[in-house]
Amino acid sequence: MKSIKFIIAGILFGIVMSKSEAISWFRIQEMFRFQDFHMYGIIGTAVVLGTIATFVIKKYKLRDFQGNPIVFTPKEMSIPRYIIGGTIFGLGWALTGACPGPMFVNVGYSYWAIFIAIGGALAGTYLYGAIKDRLPH
Amino acid sequence: MLELIRQPWPWYTSGIVIAFVMVLLLFFGKSFGFSANLRTICSACGAGKTVKFFDFDWRSQSWNLLFLVGAVIGGFISAEFLSNGEAVQISQATIQDLQQLGISSPDGIQPEEIFGLSAAFTLKGFLILLLGGFSIGFGARYAGGCTSGHAISGLSNLQLPSLIAVVGFFIGGLLTTYVLLPLIF
């Protein structure tokens, strides 16, 4: 039960990303061309509800299922890190039409070519780890 | 009922469930961020021996790998049991723009010109996926998160860094859409 709950949460995520077509290259293109509300609706609804939930959790100091306080770690402030890193990420997101989550959902969908992108993503992660101290953060 | 499920779901169902998944993970004592898995996989493959960034107890992150396994299973369940096999219903304007690039209108979820195996194993097709994936992996770690960690979890926690990262995502995405894709196709 300890581990199966994470698999179930992942299944829920995988199903909803598939069924709302958020794993589709076409939908990502439509989003970056501002030609339909669909992807903005998905992210917007999630953020509005997520903000309310985060606010409620903080306000009432809610605890997790094990009784530990739920903590939110603030992200360290920087501009170059997020702008440069984010831009590099966005270049790839629009090219493959999949961010890391949908990449793996596509595997379940039997789009085997996505393994090339996953291999690339692992190589990219490795390179970042190797040269991170030489990058502006 | 099954017919209804097999149709594509409207955006708000997806937004609601994604927020639910984020909250669920918080109550499990974790935080929603998918790209951390890429670092964990590198570490599990032994990258910690050569690079300090991967030298950590990756087993402490195994919950996220289980979430990843679930995401794959979720995709499989959707494809096998919950899909009517219809093409993605994108807007006419997008179809026309993409046709000008030589990408035919949707026949399924993904374009044959990129995800078809015969396209993926040409030099051009292979490089598109490989370099696209590469910049996703590099950029996600550089920015400290991807769409789930920044655009969903970070924005929900009103984090300015996450907003800056999301602006970056769009700068990159627009560059690819309007500059790179016309050059490539």
Short mmCIF file of N, CA, C and O in Angstrom, two decimals, chain B residues 3-47:
data_model
loop_
_atom_site.label_atom_id
_atom_site.label_comp_id
_atom_site.label_asym_id
_atom_site.label_seq_id
_atom_site.Cartn_x
_atom_site.Cartn_y
_atom_site.Cartn_z
N GLU B 3 -19.04 5.32 -23.72
CA GLU B 3 -18.91 6.13 -24.92
C GLU B 3 -18.40 7.53 -24.56
O GLU B 3 -17.55 8.10 -25.22
N LEU B 4 -18.98 8.06 -23.48
CA LEU B 4 -18.63 9.41 -23.03
C LEU B 4 -17.16 9.45 -22.61
O LEU B 4 -16.42 10.38 -22.93
N ILE B 5 -16.72 8.40 -21.91
CA ILE B 5 -15.34 8.34 -21.44
C ILE B 5 -14.38 8.24 -22.62
O ILE B 5 -13.29 8.78 -22.60
N ARG B 6 -14.82 7.53 -23.66
CA ARG B 6 -13.93 7.31 -24.80
C ARG B 6 -13.73 8.55 -25.65
O ARG B 6 -12.79 8.61 -26.44
N GLN B 7 -14.62 9.52 -25.50
CA GLN B 7 -14.39 10.78 -26.22
C GLN B 7 -13.29 11.57 -25.51
O GLN B 7 -13.03 11.32 -24.34
N PRO B 8 -12.67 12.51 -26.23
CA PRO B 8 -11.69 13.36 -25.54
C PRO B 8 -12.37 14.12 -24.39
O PRO B 8 -13.54 14.49 -24.51
N TRP B 9 -11.63 14.34 -23.30
CA TRP B 9 -12.22 15.04 -22.15
C TRP B 9 -11.98 16.54 -22.27
O TRP B 9 -10.93 16.97 -22.73
N PRO B 10 -12.97 17.32 -21.82
CA PRO B 10 -12.80 18.77 -21.87
C PRO B 10 -11.67 19.24 -20.94
O PRO B 10 -11.31 18.54 -20.00
N TRP B 11 -11.17 20.44 -21.23
CA TRP B 11 -9.99 20.93 -20.51
C TRP B 11 -10.19 21.01 -19.00
O TRP B 11 -9.28 20.75 -18.23
N TYR B 12 -11.41 21.38 -18.58
CA TYR B 12 -11.56 21.58 -17.12
C TYR B 12 -11.46 20.28 -16.34
O TYR B 12 -10.98 20.28 -15.22
N THR B 13 -11.86 19.15 -16.94
CA THR B 13 -11.69 17.87 -16.21
C THR B 13 -10.21 17.64 -15.95
O THR B 13 -9.80 17.24 -14.88
N SER B 14 -9.41 17.95 -16.98
CA SER B 14 -7.98 17.74 -16.86
C SER B 14 -7.38 18.66 -15.80
O SER B 14 -6.59 18.22 -14.95
N GLY B 15 -7.77 19.95 -15.83
CA GLY B 15 -7.26 20.90 -14.84
C GLY B 15 -7.61 20.47 -13.43
O GLY B 15 -6.77 20.54 -12.52
N ILE B 16 -8.85 20.00 -13.25
CA ILE B 16 -9.29 19.57 -11.92
C ILE B 16 -8.47 18.37 -11.45
O ILE B 16 -7.97 18.34 -10.32
N VAL B 17 -8.29 17.39 -12.33
CA VAL B 17 -7.58 16.17 -11.91
C VAL B 17 -6.10 16.46 -11.65
O VAL B 17 -5.52 15.94 -10.70
N ILE B 18 -5.49 17.34 -12.48
CA ILE B 18 -4.08 17.67 -12.24
C ILE B 18 -3.91 18.35 -10.88
O ILE B 18 -3.00 18.00 -10.11
N ALA B 19 -4.82 19.29 -10.56
CA ALA B 19 -4.76 19.92 -9.24
C ALA B 19 -4.96 18.88 -8.14
O ALA B 19 -4.27 18.89 -7.12
N PHE B 20 -5.88 17.93 -8.38
CA PHE B 20 -6.14 16.87 -7.40
C PHE B 20 -4.89 16.02 -7.18
O PHE B 20 -4.53 15.70 -6.04
N VAL B 21 -4.20 15.67 -8.28
CA VAL B 21 -2.98 14.87 -8.17
C VAL B 21 -1.91 15.63 -7.37
O VAL B 21 -1.25 15.07 -6.50
N MET B 22 -1.80 16.94 -7.64
CA MET B 22 -0.82 17.75 -6.90
C MET B 22 -1.13 17.74 -5.40
O MET B 22 -0.22 17.53 -4.58
N VAL B 23 -2.41 17.93 -5.06
CA VAL B 23 -2.81 17.95 -3.65
C VAL B 23 -2.62 16.58 -3.00
O VAL B 23 -2.13 16.45 -1.88
N LEU B 24 -2.96 15.53 -3.78
CA LEU B 24 -2.80 14.17 -3.29
C LEU B 24 -1.33 13.92 -2.91
O LEU B 24 -1.03 13.40 -1.82
N LEU B 25 -0.41 14.33 -3.78
CA LEU B 25 1.01 14.11 -3.50
C LEU B 25 1.44 14.91 -2.27
O LEU B 25 2.25 14.44 -1.47
N LEU B 26 0.88 16.12 -2.09
CA LEU B 26 1.20 16.90 -0.88
C LEU B 26 0.77 16.15 0.37
O LEU B 26 1.50 16.09 1.35
N PHE B 27 -0.42 15.53 0.30
CA PHE B 27 -0.90 14.77 1.46
C PHE B 27 -0.17 13.45 1.65
O PHE B 27 -0.22 12.85 2.70
N PHE B 28 0.52 13.01 0.58
CA PHE B 28 1.40 11.84 0.73
C PHE B 28 2.76 12.28 1.28
O PHE B 28 3.68 11.48 1.42
N GLY B 29 2.91 13.60 1.50
CA GLY B 29 4.18 14.12 2.02
C GLY B 29 5.22 14.39 0.94
O GLY B 29 6.41 14.49 1.23
N LYS B 30 4.78 14.49 -0.33
CA LYS B 30 5.71 14.70 -1.44
C LYS B 30 5.30 15.95 -2.22
O LYS B 30 4.26 16.53 -1.96
N SER B 31 6.13 16.33 -3.19
CA SER B 31 5.68 17.43 -4.02
C SER B 31 5.76 17.05 -5.50
O SER B 31 6.63 16.30 -5.93
N PHE B 32 4.78 17.59 -6.24
CA PHE B 32 4.58 17.24 -7.64
C PHE B 32 5.64 17.90 -8.50
O PHE B 32 5.71 19.12 -8.59
N GLY B 33 6.49 17.10 -9.12
CA GLY B 33 7.51 17.61 -10.01
C GLY B 33 8.09 16.44 -10.78
O GLY B 33 8.79 15.60 -10.22
N PHE B 34 7.76 16.38 -12.06
CA PHE B 34 8.05 15.16 -12.81
C PHE B 34 9.52 15.05 -13.23
O PHE B 34 10.09 13.96 -13.23
N SER B 35 10.12 16.19 -13.63
CA SER B 35 11.44 16.10 -14.26
C SER B 35 12.53 15.67 -13.28
O SER B 35 13.61 15.26 -13.70
N ALA B 36 12.26 15.76 -11.97
CA ALA B 36 13.23 15.27 -10.99
C ALA B 36 13.55 13.80 -11.25
O ALA B 36 14.64 13.32 -10.95
N ASN B 37 12.59 13.09 -11.87
CA ASN B 37 12.81 11.68 -12.20
C ASN B 37 14.01 11.49 -13.12
O ASN B 37 14.69 10.46 -13.05
N LEU B 38 14.24 12.44 -14.00
CA LEU B 38 15.35 12.30 -14.95
C LEU B 38 16.68 12.28 -14.19
O LEU B 38 17.58 11.51 -14.49
N ARG B 39 16.76 13.16 -13.17
CA ARG B 39 17.96 13.18 -12.34
C ARG B 39 18.09 11.88 -11.56
O ARG B 39 19.18 11.31 -11.44
N THR B 40 16.95 11.40 -11.02
CA THR B 40 16.96 10.16 -10.25
C THR B 40 17.41 8.99 -11.11
O THR B 40 18.19 8.14 -10.66
N ILE B 41 16.92 8.93 -12.36
CA ILE B 41 17.30 7.82 -13.25
C ILE B 41 18.80 7.88 -13.54
O ILE B 41 19.49 6.86 -13.49
N CYS B 42 19.32 9.08 -13.80
CA CYS B 42 20.77 9.23 -14.02
C CYS B 42 21.54 8.69 -12.82
O CYS B 42 22.51 7.94 -12.96
N SER B 43 21.06 9.06 -11.62
CA SER B 43 21.73 8.63 -10.40
C SER B 43 21.65 7.11 -10.24
O SER B 43 22.64 6.45 -9.90
N ALA B 44 20.46 6.54 -10.51
CA ALA B 44 20.28 5.10 -10.38
C ALA B 44 21.16 4.35 -11.37
O ALA B 44 21.54 3.20 -11.13
N CYS B 45 21.48 5.00 -12.49
CA CYS B 45 22.35 4.36 -13.49
C CYS B 45 23.83 4.53 -13.16
O CYS B 45 24.69 4.15 -13.95
N GLY B 46 24.11 5.15 -12.04
CA GLY B 46 25.50 5.24 -11.60
C GLY B 46 26.20 6.54 -11.94
O GLY B 46 27.43 6.63 -11.82
N ALA B 47 25.43 7.56 -12.36
CA ALA B 47 26.06 8.83 -12.74
C ALA B 47 26.73 9.51 -11.55
O ALA B 47 27.58 10.39 -11.73
#
